[in-house]
CSV table of C-alpha atoms in Angstrom, one decimal:
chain,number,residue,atom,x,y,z
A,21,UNK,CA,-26.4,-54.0,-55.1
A,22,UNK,CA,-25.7,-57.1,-56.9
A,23,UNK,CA,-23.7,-60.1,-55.9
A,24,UNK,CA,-20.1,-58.9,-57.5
A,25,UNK,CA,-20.6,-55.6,-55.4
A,26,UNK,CA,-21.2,-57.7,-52.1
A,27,UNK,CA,-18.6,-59.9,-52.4
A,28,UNK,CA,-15.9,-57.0,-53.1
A,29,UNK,CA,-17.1,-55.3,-50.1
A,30,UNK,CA,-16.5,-58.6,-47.9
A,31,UNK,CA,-12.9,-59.4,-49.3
A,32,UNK,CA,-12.4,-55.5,-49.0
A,33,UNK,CA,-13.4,-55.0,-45.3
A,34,UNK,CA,-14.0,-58.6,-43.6
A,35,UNK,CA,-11.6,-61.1,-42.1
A,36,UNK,CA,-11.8,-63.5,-44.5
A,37,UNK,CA,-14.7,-64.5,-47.7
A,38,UNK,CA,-16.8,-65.5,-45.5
A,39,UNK,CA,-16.8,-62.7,-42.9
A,40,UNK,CA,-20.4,-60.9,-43.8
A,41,UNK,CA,-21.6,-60.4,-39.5
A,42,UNK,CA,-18.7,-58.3,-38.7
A,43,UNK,CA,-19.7,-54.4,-38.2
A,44,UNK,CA,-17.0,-53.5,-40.6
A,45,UNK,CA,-18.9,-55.8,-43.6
A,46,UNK,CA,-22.3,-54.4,-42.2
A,47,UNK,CA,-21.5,-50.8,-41.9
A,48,UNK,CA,-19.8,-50.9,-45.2
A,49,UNK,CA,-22.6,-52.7,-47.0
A,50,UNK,CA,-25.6,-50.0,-45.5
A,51,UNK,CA,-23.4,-47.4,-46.5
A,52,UNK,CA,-23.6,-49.0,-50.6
A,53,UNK,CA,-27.3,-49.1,-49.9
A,54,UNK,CA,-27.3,-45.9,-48.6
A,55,UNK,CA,-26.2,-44.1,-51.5
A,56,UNK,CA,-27.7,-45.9,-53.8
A,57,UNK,CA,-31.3,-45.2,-52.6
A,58,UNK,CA,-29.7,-41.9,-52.1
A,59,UNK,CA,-29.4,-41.3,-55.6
A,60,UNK,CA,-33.0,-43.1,-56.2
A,61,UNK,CA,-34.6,-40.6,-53.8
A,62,UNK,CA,-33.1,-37.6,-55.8
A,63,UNK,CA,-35.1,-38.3,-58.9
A,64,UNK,CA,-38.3,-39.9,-57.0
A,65,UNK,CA,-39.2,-37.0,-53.9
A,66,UNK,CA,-42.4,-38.8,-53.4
A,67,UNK,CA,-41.6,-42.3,-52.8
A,68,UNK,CA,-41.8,-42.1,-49.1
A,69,UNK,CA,-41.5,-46.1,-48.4
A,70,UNK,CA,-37.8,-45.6,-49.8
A,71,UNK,CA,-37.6,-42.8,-48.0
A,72,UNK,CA,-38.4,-44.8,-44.8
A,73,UNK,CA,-36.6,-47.4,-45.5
A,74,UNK,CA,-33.5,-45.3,-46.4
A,75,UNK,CA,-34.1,-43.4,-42.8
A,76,UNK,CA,-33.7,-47.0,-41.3
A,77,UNK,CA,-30.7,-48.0,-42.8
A,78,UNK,CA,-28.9,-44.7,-41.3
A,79,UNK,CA,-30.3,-45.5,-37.8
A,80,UNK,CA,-29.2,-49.1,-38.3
A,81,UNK,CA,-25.7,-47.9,-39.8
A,82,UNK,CA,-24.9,-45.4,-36.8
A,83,UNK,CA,-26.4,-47.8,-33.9
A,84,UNK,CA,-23.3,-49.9,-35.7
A,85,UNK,CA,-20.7,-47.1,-35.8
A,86,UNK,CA,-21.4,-46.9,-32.0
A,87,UNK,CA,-20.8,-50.5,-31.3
A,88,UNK,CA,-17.7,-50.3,-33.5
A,89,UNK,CA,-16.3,-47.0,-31.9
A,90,UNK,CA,-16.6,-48.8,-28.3
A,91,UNK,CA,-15.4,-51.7,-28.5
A,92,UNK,CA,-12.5,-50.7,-31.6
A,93,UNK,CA,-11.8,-47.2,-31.4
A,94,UNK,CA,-8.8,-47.4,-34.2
A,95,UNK,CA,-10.7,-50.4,-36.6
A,96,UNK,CA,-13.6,-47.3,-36.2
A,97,UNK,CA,-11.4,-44.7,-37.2
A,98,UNK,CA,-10.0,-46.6,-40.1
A,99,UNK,CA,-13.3,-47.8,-41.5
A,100,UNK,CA,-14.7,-44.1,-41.0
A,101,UNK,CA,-11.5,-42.6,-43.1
A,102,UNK,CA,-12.2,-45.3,-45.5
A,103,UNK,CA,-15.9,-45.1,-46.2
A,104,UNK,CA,-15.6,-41.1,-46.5
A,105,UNK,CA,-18.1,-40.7,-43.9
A,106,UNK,CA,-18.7,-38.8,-40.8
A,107,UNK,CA,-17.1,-35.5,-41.6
């Protein structure tokens, strides 16, 4: 993930350009990491620190769903729908 791709995902899903904290910007920026080392992990079945570290991300990206679905059910939904994940 380079700078260009971070910076589309914060004008994409923050408040303004300098909105990376929110839950939106952070669940949409684990879930670019995510795939990526998805796609890594295909080709390299052995590398178990990325597959650790790829583990932790998912934990850290649902623990932020969560927050998101109590505290902005709809801003949840619309992120989800957006994303393409969960179903």
């Amino acid at each position: 993930m380079n700078l260009k791709n971070k910076q589309e995902i914060i004008a994409k899903y923050g408040a303004n350009d300098k909105d990376t904290g929110s839950a939106e910007v952070q669940v949409a920026m684990l879930t670019q990491k995510i795939s990526e080392l998805t796609e890594h992990m295909k080709s390299n079945k052995k590398d178990f620190a990325t597959k650790r570290g790829l583990l932790m991300m998912v934990g850290k990206r649902k623990r932020l769903l969560s927050f998101l679905k109590e505290r902005n059910l709809e801003g949840y939904r619309s992120l989800v729908k957006k994303l393409g994940i969960r179903g």
